[in-house]
PDB file of C-alpha atoms in Angstrom:
ATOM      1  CA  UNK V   1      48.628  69.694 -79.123  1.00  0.00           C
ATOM      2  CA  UNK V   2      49.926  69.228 -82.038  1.00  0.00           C
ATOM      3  CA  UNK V   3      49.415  70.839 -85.812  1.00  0.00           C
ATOM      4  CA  UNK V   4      49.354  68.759 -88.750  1.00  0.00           C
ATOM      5  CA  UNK V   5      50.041  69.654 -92.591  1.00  0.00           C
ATOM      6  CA  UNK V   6      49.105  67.172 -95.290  1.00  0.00           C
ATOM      7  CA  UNK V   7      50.757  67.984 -98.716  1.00  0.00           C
ATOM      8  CA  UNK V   8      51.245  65.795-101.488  1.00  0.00           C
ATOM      9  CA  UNK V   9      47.887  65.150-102.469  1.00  0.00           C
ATOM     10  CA  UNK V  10      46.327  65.148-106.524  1.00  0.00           C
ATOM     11  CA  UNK V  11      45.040  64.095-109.555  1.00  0.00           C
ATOM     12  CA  UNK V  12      46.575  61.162-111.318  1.00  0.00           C
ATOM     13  CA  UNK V  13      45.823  57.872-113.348  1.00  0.00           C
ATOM     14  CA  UNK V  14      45.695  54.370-112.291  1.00  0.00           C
ATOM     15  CA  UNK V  15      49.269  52.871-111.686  1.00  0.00           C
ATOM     16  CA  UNK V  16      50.625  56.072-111.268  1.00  0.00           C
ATOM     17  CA  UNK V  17      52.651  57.020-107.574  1.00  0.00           C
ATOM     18  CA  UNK V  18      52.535  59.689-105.284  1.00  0.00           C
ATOM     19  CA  UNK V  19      54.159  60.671-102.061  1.00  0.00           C
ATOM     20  CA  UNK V  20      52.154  62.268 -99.178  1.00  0.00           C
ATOM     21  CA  UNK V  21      53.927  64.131 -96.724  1.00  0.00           C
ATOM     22  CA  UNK V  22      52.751  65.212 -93.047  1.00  0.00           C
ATOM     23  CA  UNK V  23      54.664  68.183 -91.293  1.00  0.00           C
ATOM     24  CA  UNK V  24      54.114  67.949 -87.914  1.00  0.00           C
ATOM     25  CA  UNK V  25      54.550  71.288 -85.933  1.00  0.00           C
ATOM     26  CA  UNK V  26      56.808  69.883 -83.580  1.00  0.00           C
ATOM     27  CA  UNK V  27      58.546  66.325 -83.028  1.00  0.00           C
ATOM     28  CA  UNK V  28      57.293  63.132 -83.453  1.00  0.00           C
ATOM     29  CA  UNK V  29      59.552  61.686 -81.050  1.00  0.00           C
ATOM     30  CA  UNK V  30      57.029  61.293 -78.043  1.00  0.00           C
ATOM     31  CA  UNK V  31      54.062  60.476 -80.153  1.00  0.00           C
ATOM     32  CA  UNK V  32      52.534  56.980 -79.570  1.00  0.00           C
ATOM     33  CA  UNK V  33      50.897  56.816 -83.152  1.00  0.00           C
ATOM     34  CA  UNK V  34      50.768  58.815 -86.144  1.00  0.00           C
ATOM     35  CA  UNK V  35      49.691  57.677 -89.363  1.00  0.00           C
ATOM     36  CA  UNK V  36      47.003  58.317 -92.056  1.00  0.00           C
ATOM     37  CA  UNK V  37      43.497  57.413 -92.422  1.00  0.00           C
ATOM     38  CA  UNK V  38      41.394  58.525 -95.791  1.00  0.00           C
ATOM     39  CA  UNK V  39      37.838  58.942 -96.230  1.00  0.00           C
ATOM     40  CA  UNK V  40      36.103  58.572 -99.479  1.00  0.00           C
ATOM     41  CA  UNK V  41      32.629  60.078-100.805  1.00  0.00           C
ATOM     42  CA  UNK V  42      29.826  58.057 -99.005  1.00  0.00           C
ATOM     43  CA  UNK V  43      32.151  56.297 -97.053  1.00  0.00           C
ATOM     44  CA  UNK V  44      33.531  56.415 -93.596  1.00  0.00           C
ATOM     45  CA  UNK V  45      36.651  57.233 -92.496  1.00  0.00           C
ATOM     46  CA  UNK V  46      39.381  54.343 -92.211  1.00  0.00           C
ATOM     47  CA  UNK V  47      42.956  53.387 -91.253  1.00  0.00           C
ATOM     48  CA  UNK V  48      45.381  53.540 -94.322  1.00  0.00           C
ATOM     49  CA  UNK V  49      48.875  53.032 -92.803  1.00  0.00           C
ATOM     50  CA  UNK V  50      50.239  53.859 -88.762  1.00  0.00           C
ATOM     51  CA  UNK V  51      53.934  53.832 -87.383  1.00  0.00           C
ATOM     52  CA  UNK V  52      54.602  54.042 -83.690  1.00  0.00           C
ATOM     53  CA  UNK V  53      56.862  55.491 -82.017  1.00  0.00           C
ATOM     54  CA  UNK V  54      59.047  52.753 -81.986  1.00  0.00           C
ATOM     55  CA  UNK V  55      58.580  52.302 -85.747  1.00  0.00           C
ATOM     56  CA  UNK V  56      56.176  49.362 -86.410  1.00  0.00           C
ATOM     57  CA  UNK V  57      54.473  49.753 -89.203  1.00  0.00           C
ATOM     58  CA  UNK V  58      50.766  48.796 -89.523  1.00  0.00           C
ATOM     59  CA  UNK V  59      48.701  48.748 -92.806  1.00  0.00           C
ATOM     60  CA  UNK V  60      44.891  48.055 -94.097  1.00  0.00           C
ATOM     61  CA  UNK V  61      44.869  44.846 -95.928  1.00  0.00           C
ATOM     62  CA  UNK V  62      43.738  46.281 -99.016  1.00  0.00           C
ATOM     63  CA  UNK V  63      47.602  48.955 -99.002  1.00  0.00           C
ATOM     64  CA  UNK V  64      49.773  46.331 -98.217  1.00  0.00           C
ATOM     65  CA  UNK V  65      52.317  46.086-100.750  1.00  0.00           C
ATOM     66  CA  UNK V  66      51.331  49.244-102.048  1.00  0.00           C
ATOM     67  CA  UNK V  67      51.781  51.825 -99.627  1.00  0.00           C
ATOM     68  CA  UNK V  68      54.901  52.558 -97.404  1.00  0.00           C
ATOM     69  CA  UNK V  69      54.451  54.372 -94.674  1.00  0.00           C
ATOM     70  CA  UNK V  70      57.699  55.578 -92.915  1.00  0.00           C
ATOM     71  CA  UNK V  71      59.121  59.193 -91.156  1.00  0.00           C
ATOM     72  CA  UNK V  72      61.858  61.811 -90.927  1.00  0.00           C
ATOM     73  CA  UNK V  73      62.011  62.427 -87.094  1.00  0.00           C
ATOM     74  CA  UNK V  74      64.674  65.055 -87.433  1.00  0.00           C
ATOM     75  CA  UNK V  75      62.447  66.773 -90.044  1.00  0.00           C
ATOM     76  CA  UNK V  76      59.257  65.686 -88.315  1.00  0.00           C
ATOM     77  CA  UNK V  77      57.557  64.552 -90.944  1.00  0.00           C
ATOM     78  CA  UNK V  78      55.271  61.245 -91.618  1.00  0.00           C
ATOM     79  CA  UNK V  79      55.428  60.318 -95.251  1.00  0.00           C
ATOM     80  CA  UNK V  80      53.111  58.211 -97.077  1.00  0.00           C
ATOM     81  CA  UNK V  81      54.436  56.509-100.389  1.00  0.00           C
ATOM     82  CA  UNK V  82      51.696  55.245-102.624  1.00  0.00           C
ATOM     83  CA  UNK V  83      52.411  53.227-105.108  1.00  0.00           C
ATOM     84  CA  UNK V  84      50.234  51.267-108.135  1.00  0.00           C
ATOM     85  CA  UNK V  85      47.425  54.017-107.409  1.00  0.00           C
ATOM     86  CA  UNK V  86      43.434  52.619-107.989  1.00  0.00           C
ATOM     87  CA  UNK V  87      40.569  54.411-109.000  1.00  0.00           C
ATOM     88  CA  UNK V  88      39.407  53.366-105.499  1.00  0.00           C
ATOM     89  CA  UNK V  89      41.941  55.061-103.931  1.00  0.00           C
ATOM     90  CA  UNK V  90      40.009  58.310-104.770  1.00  0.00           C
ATOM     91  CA  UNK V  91      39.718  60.152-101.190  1.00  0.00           C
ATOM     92  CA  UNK V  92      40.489  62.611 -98.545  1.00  0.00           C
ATOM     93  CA  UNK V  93      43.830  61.599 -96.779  1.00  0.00           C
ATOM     94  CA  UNK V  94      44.168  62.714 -93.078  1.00  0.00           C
ATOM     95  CA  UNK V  95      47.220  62.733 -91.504  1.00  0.00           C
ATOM     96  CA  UNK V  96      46.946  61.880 -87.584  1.00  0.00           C
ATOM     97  CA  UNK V  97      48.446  62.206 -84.313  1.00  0.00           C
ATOM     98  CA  UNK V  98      47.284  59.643 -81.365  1.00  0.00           C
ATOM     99  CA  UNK V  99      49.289  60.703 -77.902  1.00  0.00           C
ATOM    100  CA  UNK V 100      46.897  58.597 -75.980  1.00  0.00           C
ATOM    101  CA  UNK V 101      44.746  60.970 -74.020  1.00  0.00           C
ATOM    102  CA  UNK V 102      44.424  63.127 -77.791  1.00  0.00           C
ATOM    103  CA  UNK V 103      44.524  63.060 -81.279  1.00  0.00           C
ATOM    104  CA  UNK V 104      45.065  65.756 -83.539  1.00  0.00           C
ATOM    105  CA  UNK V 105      44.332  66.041 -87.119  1.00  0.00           C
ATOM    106  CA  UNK V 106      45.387  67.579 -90.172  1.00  0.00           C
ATOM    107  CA  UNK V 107      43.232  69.320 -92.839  1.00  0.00           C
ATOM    108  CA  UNK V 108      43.048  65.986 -94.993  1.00  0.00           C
ATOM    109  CA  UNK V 109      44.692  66.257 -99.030  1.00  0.00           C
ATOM    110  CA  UNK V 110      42.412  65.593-101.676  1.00  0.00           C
ATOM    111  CA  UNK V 111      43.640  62.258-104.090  1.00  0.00           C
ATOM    112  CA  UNK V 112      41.882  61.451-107.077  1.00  0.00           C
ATOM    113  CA  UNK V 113      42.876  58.210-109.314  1.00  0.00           C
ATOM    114  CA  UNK V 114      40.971  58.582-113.090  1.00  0.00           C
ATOM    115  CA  UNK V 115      41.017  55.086-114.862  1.00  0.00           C
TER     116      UNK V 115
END
């Protein structure tokens, strides 16, 4: 198992940037996927960005060019750059840990965009 902490999260305008960080409570090396899904009011939850542990990136359509997801492994820390922020982008972010046979979640960071 392991234990997740989102930070990063707020309020900002459109256009505006924020980074989202993920402190994992041990390292990241052995972990097949970890990454960050959001879920917005009404909605269900869905993939944002995912790096494996080889460091492929993956992205929803709708983040690429946007978002960056990358990682510290000696920290062990995910990190989610956002960039060009949209009201739509209002949501919970959850950061995420898949080893295969588990995944473990964080407590999800609150993100509101105002037009």
């Amino acid at each position: 198992q392991v234990q997740l902490v989102e930070s990063g999260g707020g309020l900002v305008q459109a256009g505006a940037s924020l980074r989202l960080s993920c402190a994992a409570s041990r390292s990241i090396l052995g972990i097949a996927f970890m990454g960050w899904h959001r879920q917005a009011p009404g909605k269900q939850r869905e993939l944002v960005a995912a790096i494996t542990k080889g460091g492929t990136t993956t992205y929803a359509d709708s983040m690429k060019g946007r978002f960056t997801i990358s990682r510290d492994i000696a920290k062990n820390t995910v990190y989610l750059q956002m960039n060009s922020l949209k009201p739509e982008d209002t949501a919970v972010y959850y950061c995420y840990a898949d080893q295969g046979s588990r995944q473990d979640w964080g407590q999800g960071t609150q993100i509101t965009v105002s037009s």
